[in-house]
Coordinates of C-alpha atoms in Angstrom, one line a residue:
X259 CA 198.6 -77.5 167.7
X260 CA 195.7 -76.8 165.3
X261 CA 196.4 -77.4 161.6
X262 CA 196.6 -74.1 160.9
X263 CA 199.2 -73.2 162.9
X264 CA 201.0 -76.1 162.2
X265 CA 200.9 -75.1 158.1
X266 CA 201.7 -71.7 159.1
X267 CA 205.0 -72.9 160.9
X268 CA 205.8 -75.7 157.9
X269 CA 205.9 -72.8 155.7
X270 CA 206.7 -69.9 157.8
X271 CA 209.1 -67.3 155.7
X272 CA 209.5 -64.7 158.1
X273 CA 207.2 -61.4 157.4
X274 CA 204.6 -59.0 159.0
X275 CA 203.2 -61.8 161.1
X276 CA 206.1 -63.8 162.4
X277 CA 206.3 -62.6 166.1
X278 CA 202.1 -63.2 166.6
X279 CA 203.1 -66.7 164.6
X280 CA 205.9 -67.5 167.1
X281 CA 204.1 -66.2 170.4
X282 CA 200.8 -68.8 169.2
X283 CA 203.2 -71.7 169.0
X284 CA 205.3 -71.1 171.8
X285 CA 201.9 -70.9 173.8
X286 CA 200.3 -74.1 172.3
X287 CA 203.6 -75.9 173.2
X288 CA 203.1 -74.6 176.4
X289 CA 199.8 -75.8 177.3
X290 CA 201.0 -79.1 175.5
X291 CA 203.8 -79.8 177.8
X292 CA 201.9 -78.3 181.2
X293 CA 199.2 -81.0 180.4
X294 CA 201.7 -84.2 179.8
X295 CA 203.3 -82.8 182.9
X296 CA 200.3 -83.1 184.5
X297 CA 199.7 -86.8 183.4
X298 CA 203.0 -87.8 183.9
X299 CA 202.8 -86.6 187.4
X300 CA 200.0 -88.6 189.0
X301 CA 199.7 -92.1 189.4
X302 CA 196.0 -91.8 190.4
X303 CA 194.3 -90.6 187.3
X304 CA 191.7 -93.2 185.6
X305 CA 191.9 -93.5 181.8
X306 CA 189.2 -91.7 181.3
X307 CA 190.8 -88.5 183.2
X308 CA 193.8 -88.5 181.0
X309 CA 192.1 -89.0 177.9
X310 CA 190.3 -85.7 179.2
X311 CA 193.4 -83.5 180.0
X312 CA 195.1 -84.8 176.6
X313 CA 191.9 -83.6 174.9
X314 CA 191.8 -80.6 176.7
X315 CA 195.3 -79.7 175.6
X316 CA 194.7 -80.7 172.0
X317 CA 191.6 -78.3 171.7
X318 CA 193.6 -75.6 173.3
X319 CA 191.9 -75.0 176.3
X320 CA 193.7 -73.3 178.9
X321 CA 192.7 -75.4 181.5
X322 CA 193.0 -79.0 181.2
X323 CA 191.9 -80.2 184.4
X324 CA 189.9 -83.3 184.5

């Protein structure tokens, strides 16, 4: 998750902006797990391919496809 996301969640206190907060995590999380899913799944994936879905994942791209 990016940083600021991440800060916003250490030191979340409810307010105005907690169900957009909540939704934006639960989504990165998503996208997190669907991607080491993805790795875990296949045995045929070079190094290179799963350092390119991890990346993928960790930028927050919706597809992390090699």
């Amino acid at each position: 998750m990016s940083d600021d996301l991440v800060k916003d969640l250490r030191f979340w206190n409810g307010g105005i902006d907690s169900d957009k907060k909540m939704r934006r995590a639960a989504d990165r999380i998503e996208q997190l797990e669907a991607a080491l899913r993805q790795i875990a799944s296949c045995k045929s994936y070079h190094s290179g391919d799963i350092v390119d879905i991890a990346r993928a994942a960790l930028e927050g791209k919706k597809d992390a496809q090699p």
